[in-house]
Short mmCIF file of C-alpha atoms and ligand atoms in Angstrom, two decimals:
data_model
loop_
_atom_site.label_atom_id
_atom_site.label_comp_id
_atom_site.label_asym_id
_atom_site.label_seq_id
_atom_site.Cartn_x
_atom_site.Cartn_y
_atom_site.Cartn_z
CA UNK Y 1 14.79 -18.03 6.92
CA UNK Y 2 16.62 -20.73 9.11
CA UNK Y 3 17.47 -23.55 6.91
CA UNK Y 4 18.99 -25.70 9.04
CA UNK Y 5 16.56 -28.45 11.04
CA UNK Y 6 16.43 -27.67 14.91
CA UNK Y 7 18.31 -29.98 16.59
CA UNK Y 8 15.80 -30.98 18.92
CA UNK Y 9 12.34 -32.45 17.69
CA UNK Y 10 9.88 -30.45 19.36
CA UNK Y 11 7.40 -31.82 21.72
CA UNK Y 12 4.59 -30.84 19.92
CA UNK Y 13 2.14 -30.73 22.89
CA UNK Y 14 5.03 -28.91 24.97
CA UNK Y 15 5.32 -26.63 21.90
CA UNK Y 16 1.69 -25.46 21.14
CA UNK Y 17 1.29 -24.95 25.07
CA UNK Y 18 4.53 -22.94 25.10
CA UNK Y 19 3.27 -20.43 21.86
CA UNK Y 20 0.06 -20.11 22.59
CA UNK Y 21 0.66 -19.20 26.14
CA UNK Y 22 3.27 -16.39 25.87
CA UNK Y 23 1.06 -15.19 22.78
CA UNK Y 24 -2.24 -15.10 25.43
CA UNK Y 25 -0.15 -13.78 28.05
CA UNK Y 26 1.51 -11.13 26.19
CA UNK Y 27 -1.53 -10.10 24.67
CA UNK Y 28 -3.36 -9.44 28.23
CA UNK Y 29 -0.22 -7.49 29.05
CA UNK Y 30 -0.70 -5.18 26.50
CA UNK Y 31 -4.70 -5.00 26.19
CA UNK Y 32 -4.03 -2.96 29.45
CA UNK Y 33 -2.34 0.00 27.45
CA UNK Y 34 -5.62 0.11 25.62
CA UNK Y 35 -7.27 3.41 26.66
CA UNK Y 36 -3.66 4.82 28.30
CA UNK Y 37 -1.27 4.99 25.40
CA UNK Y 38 0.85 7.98 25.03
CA UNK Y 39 -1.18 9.17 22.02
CA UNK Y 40 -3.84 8.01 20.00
CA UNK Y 41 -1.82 6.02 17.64
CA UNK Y 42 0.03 4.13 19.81
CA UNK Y 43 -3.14 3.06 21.33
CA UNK Y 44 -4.48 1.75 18.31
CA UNK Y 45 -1.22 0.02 17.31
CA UNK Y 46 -0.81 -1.97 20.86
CA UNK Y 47 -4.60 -3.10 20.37
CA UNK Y 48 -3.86 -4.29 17.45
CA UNK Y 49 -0.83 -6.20 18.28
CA UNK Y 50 -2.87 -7.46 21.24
CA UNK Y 51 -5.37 -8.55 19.01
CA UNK Y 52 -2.61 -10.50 16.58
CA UNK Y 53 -1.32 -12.20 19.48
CA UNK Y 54 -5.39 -13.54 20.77
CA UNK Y 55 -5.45 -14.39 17.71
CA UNK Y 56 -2.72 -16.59 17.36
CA UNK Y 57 -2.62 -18.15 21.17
CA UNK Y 58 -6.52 -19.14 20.13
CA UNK Y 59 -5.11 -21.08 17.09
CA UNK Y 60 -1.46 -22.35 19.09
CA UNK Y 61 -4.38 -23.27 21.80
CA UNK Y 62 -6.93 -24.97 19.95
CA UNK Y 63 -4.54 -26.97 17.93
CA UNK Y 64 -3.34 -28.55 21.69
CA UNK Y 65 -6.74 -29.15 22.86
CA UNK Y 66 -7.36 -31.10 20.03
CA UNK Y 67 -3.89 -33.20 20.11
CA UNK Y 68 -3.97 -33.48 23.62
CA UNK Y 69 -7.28 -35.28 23.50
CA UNK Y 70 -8.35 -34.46 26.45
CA UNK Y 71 -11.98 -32.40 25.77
CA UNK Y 72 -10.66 -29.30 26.63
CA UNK Y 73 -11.24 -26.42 24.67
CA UNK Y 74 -8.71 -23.14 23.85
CA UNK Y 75 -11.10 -21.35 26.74
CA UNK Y 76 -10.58 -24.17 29.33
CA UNK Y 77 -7.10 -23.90 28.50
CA UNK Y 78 -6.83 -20.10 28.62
CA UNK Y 79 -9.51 -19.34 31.65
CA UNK Y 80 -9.09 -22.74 33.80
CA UNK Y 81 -5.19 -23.05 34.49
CA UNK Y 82 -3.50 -21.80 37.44
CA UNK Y 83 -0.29 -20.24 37.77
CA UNK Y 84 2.07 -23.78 37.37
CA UNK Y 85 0.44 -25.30 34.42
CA UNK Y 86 0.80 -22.20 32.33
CA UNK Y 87 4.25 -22.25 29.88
CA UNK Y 88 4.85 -19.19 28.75
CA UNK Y 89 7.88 -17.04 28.55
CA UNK Y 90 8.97 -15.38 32.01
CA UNK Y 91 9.97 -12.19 29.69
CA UNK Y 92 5.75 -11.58 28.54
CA UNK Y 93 4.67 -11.75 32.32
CA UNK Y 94 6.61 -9.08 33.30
CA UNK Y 95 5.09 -5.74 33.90
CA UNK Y 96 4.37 -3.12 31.26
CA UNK Y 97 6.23 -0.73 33.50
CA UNK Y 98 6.53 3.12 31.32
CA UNK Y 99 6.82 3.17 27.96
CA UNK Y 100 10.37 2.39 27.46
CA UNK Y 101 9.91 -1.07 29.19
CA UNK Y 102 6.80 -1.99 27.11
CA UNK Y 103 8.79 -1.54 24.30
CA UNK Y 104 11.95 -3.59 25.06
CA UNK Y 105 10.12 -6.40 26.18
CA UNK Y 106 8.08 -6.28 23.01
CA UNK Y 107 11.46 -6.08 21.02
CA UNK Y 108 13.29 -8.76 22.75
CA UNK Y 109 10.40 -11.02 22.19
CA UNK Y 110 9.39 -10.05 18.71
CA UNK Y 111 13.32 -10.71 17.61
CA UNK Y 112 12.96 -14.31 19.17
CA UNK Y 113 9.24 -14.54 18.12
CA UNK Y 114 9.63 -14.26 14.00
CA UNK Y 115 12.71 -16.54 14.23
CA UNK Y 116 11.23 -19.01 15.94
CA UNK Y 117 7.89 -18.28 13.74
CA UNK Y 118 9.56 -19.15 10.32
CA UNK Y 119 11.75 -22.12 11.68
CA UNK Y 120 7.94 -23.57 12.93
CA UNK Y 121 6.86 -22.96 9.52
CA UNK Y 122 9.54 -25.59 8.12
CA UNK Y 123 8.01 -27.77 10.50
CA UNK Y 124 6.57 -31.20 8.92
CA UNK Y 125 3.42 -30.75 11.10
CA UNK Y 126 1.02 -28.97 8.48
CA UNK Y 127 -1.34 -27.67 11.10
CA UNK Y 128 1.79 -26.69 12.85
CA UNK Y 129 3.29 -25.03 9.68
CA UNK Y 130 0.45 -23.10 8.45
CA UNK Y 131 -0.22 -21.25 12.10
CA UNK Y 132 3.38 -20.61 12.05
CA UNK Y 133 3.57 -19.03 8.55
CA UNK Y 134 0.67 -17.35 9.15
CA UNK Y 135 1.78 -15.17 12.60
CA UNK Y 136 5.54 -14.93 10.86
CA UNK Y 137 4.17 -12.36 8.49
CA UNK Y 138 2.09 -10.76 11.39
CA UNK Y 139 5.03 -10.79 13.81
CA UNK Y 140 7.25 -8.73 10.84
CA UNK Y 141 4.95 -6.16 11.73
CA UNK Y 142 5.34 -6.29 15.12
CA UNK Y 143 8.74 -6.22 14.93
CA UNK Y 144 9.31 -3.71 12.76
CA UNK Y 145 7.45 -1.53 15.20
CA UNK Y 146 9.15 -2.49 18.22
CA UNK Y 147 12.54 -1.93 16.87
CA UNK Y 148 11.85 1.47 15.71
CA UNK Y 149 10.55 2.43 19.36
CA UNK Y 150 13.65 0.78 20.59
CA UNK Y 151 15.88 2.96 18.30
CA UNK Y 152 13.84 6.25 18.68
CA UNK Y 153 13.54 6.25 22.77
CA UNK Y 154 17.21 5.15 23.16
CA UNK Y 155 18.51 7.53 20.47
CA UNK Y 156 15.70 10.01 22.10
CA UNK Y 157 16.20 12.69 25.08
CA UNK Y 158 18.23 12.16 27.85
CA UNK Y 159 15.30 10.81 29.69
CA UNK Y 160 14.35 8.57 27.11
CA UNK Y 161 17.77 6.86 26.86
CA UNK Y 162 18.20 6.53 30.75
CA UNK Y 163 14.66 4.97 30.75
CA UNK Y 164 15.41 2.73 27.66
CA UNK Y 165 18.84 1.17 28.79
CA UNK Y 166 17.43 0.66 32.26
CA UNK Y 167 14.45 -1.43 30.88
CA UNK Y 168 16.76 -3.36 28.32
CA UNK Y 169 19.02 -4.33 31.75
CA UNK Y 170 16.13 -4.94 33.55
CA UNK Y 171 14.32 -7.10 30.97
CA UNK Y 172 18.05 -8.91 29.98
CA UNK Y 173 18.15 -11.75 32.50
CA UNK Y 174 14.73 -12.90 30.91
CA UNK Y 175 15.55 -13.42 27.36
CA UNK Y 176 17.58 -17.00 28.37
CA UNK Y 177 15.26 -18.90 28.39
CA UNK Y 178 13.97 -18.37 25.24
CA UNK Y 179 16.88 -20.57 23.75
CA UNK Y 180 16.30 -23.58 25.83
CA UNK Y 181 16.02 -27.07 24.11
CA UNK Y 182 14.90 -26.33 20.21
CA UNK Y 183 14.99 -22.92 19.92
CA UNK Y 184 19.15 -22.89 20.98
CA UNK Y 185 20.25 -22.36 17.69
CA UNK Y 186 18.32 -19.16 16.94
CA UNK Y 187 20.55 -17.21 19.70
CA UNK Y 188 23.35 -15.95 17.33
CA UNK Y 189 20.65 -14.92 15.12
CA UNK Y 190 18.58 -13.26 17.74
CA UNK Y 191 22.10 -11.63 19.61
CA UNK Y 192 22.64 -9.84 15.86
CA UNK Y 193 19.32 -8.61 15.74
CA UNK Y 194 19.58 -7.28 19.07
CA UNK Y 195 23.04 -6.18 18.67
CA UNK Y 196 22.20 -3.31 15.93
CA UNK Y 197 19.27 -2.21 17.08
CA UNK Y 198 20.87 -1.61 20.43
CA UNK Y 199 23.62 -0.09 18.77
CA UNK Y 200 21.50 2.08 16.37
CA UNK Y 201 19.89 3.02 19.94
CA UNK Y 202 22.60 4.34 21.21
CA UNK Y 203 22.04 1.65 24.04
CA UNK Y 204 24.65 -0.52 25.67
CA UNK Y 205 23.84 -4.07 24.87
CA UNK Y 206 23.69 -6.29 28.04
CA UNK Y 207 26.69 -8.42 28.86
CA UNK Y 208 25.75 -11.97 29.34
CA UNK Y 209 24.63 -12.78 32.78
CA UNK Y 210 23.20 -15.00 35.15
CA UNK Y 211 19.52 -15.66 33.59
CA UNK Y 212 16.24 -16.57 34.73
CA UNK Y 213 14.22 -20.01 34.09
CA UNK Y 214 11.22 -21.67 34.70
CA UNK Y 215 8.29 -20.53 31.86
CA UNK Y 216 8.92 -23.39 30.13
CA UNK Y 217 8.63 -25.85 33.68
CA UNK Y 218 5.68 -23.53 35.33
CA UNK Y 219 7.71 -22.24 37.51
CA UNK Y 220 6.78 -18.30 37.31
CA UNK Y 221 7.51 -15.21 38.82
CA UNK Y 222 5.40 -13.57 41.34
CA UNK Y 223 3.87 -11.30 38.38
CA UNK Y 224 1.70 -14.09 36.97
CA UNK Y 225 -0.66 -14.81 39.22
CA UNK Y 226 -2.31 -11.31 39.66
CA UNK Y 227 -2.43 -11.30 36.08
CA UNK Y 228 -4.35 -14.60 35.71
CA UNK Y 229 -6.72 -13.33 39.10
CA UNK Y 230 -7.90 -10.08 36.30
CA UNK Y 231 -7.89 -12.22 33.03
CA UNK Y 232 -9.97 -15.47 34.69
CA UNK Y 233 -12.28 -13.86 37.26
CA UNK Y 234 -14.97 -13.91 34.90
CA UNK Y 235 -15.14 -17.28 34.22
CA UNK Y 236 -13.92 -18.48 37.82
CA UNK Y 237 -16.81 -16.68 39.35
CA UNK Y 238 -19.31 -17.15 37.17
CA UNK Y 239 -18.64 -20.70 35.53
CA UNK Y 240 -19.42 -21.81 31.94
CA UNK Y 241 -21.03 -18.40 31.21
CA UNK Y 242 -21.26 -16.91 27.92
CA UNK Y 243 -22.60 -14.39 25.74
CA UNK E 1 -35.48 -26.61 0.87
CA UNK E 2 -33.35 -26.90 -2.37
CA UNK E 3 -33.50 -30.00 -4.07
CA UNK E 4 -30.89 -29.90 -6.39
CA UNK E 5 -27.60 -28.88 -5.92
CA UNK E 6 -27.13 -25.35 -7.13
CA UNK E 7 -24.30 -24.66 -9.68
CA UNK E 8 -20.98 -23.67 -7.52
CA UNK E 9 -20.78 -20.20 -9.96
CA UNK E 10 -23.85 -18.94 -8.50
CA UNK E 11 -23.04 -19.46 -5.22
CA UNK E 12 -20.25 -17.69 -5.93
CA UNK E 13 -21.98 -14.60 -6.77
CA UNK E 14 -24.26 -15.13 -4.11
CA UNK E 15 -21.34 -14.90 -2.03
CA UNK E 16 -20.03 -11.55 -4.43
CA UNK E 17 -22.90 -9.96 -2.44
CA UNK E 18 -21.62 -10.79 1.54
CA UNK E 19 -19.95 -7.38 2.26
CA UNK E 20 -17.02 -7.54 4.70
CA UNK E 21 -18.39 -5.89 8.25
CA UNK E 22 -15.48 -4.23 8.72
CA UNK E 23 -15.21 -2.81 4.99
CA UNK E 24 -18.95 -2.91 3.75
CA UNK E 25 -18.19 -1.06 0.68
CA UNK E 26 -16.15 -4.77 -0.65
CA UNK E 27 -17.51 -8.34 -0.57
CA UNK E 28 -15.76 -11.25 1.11
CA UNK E 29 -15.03 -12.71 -1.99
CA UNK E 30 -13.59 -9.26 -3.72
CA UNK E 31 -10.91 -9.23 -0.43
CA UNK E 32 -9.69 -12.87 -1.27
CA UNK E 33 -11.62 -14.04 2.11
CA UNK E 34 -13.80 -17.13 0.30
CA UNK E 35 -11.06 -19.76 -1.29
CA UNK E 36 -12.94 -22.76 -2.30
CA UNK E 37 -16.47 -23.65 -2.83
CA UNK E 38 -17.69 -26.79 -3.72
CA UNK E 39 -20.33 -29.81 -3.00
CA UNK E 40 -19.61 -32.94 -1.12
CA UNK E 41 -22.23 -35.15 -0.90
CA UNK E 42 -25.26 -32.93 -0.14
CA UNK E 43 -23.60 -30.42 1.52
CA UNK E 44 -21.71 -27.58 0.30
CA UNK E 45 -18.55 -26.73 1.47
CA UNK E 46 -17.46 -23.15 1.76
CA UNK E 47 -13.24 -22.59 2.36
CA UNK E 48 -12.36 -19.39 4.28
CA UNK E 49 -8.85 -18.28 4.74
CA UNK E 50 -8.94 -15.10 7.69
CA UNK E 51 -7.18 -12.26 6.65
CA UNK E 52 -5.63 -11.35 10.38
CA UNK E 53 -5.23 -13.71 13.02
CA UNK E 54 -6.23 -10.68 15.35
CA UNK E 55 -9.28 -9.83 13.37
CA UNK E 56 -12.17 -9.44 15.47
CA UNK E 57 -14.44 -9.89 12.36
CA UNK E 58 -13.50 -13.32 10.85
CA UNK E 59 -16.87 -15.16 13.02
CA UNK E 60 -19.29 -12.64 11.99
CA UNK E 61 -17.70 -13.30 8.21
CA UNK E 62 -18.78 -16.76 8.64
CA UNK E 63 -21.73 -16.20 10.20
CA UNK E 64 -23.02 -13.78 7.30
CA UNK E 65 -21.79 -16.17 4.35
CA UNK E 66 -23.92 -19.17 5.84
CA UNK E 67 -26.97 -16.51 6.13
CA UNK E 68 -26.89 -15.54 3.02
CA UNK E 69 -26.68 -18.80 1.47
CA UNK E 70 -29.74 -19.63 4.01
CA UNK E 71 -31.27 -16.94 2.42
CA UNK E 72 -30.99 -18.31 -0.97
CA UNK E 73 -32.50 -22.08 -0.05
CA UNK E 74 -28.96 -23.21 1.23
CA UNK E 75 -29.12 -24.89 4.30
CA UNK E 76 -26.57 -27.84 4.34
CA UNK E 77 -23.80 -25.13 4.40
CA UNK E 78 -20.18 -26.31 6.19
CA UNK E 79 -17.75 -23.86 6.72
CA UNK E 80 -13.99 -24.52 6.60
CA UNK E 81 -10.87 -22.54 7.44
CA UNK E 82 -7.44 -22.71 5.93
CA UNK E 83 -4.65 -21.18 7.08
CA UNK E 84 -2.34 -22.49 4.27
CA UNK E 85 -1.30 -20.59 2.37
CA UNK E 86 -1.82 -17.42 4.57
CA UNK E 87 -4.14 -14.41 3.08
CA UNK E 88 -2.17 -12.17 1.05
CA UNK E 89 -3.22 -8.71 0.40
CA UNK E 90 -2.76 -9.45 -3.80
CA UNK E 91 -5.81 -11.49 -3.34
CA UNK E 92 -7.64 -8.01 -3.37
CA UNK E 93 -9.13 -8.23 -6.74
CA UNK E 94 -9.19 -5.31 -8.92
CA UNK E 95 -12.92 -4.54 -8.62
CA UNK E 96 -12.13 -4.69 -4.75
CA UNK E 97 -9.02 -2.25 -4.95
CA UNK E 98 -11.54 -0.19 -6.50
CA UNK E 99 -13.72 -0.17 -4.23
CA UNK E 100 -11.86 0.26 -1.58
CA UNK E 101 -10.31 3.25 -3.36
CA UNK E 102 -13.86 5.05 -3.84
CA UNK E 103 -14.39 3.79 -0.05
CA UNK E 104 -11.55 6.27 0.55
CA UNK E 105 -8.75 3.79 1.44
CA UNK E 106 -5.97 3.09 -0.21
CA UNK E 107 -3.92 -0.14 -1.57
CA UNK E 108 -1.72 -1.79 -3.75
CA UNK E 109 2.20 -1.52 -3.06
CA UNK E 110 2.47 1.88 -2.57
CA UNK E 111 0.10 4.52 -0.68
CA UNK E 112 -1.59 6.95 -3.28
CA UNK E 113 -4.16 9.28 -1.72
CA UNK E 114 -7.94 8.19 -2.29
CA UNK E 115 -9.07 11.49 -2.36
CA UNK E 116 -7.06 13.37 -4.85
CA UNK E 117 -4.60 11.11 -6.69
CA UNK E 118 -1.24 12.45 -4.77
CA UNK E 119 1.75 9.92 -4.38
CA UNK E 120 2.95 12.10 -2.06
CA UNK E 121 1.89 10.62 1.92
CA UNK E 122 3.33 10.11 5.03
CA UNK E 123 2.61 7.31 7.56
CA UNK E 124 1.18 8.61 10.84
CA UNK E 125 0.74 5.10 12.20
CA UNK E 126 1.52 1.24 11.20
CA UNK E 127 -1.95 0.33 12.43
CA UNK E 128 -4.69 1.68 11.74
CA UNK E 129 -8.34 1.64 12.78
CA UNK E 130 -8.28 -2.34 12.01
CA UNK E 131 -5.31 -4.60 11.99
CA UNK E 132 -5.32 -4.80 7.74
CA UNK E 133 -4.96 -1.25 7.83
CA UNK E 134 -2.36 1.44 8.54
CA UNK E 135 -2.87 5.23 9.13
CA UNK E 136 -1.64 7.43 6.33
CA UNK E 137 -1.77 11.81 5.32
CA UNK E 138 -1.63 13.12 1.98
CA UNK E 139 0.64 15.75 1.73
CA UNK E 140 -1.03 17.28 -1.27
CA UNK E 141 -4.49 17.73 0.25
CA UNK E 142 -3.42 17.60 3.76
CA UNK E 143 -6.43 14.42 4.27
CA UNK E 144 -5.74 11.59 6.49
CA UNK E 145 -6.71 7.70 5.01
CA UNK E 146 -6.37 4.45 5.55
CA UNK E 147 -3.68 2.10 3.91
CA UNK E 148 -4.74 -1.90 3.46
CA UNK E 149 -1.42 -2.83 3.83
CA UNK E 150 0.77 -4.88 1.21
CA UNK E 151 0.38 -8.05 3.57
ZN1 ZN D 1 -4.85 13.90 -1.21
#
């Protein structure tokens, strides 16, 4: 647990936007393994993770619609957005790309994702708390997975370790931004995390470089938009309908 | 219609009779799922606490426990959720754990086979065919089960 009090009072607005969107954008990423996992239980374990992460971007969601006072619901906010007023991570809208790729990008953000998780649940918002506490002991899971896939393709075949180093340098100049404002003192935490299970991998950690920005402004990469087309055309086509 | 206000402990084991859809062989109330029930004013208040925040389940859940109540003359029924604290697989209750058990999955801290009694198992996957549950083998009698997962 951190114990010391971020040095930054959060936004709360800016916050449950920022949560709730790289949950519900994350989650889309990986509901499109469902059906074309490698075998059956990996299938079932990304759905589920999926599923953790809807879950929690509905409550991070709903809890802004109802601050923001604005009579917008967790659907407006998820299906009735474009590209700019979206704030979540630049790391989640990235591709799935193979295997090795979907992995590190699920490690790097599950590392930052139960820090940040229990530090929320210290937070003296209770609504804000109990989501947080809740999706900490969901995102142990998560993590626990990720790392293992981190450790087992790096520390795999030869294949395997070329395609897991290449997707932790690919996916390195992403994980910046994650520290911006009140999540900056989580890094060293995050680094040692990161650090072992690199090293446990066999994988050469990334030296620091020039890093990316802009999730947390709405300025995205070019990957978010097609995303957003798929996950909205429903309700952009056919308006207010249900079932 | 009801006129009086029913006694909270027999709502309660109204409510000992809502089966989880997920895990029909356990109520809602053995799994820890109902918290709190009790009146305010005329109507009666019903506390749910969701086991997974990815679990596709928790609205029919709701949707079955105000049914049922229906079904018994209830029909001032409010539903609330609370998050705080966060379900916890120890709110199983014994009767449940037995349940589940006969159901064929297994619980508690460690994974013991349903089907024959053998400690000895070995995870195939951390999630299984729900999000509460991971996929186990016994190594004993060779079956595959289901774990509820210390959570
Ligand atoms: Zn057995």
């Amino acid at each position: 647990m951190i114990a010391a009090a971020p040095p930054v009072k959060p936004d709360l607005l800016q916050l449950t936007l920022a949560m709730g969107d790289s949950d519900l954008i994350l989650s889309q990423r990986l509901g499109a393994w469902c059906g074309h996992g490698p075998v059956l239980e990996e299938d079932l374990a990304l759905a589920n993770v999926a599923l953790d992460l809807l879950g929690q971007a509905r409550m991070w969601l709903s809890l802004h619609a109802e601050r923001e006072g604005r009579n917008r619901t967790e659907d407006d906010l998820a299906f009735l957005r474009d590209a700019g007023a979206f704030r979540n991570l630049l790391l989640v809208e990235q591709p799935n790309g193979d295997y090795a790729f979907t992995m590190a990008r699920q490690f790097y953000f599950d590392a930052w994702h139960k820090l940040a998780l229990e530090q929320l649940a210290l937070s003296d918002d209770a609504s804000v708390a109990a989501i947080a506490a809740k999706a900490a002991k969901e995102v142990a899971y998560h993590l626990r997975r990720s790392r293992d896939w981190v450790v087992r393709l790096g520390d795999g075949t030869a294949e395997s370790h070329r395609r897991m180093q290449t997707a932790v340098d690919a996916l390195w100049p992403f994980t910046g931004e994650m520290f911006d404002e009140y999540f900056n003192h989580l890094r060293p935490a995050w680094q040692a995390e990161v650090e072992a299970t690199l090293q446990a991998a066999t994988v050469t950690v990334p030296r620091d470089a020039w890093m990316h920005r802009g999730g947390r402004q709405g300025i995205h990469t070019e990957k978010l938009g097609p995303l957003l087309a798929e996950m909205q055309f429903l309700q952009r086509a056919y308006p207010n309908s249900t079932w | 219609m009801v006129s009086q206000m029913v006694d909270v402990q027999q709502v309660w084991s109204w409510l000992e009779a809502v089966p989880d859809p997920e895990i029909p062989a356990v109520s809602v109330v053995d799994l820890g799922i109902v918290r709190d029930v009790n009146w305010q004013g005329k109507e009666l208040v019903v506390t749910v606490t969701p086991t997974y925040s990815g679990c596709p389940a928790t609205t029919v859940i709701g949707r079955d426990i105000v049914a049922a109540l229906r079904s018994h003359g209830l029909n001032d029924v409010r539903l609330e959720t609370r998050l705080s604290p966060p379900w916890s697989s120890e709110w199983v209750s014994a009767k449940g754990r037995e349940q589940l058990r006969q159901f064929g999955i297994a619980s508690g801290p460690a994974p013991v086979c349903p089907r024959c009694g053998a400690a000895q198992t070995e995870r195939l996957s951390q999630f299984g065919s729900t999000p509460c549950k991971a996929l186990y083998r016994c190594q004993s009698c060779r079956e595959p089960f289901d774990y509820f997962k210390p959570f």
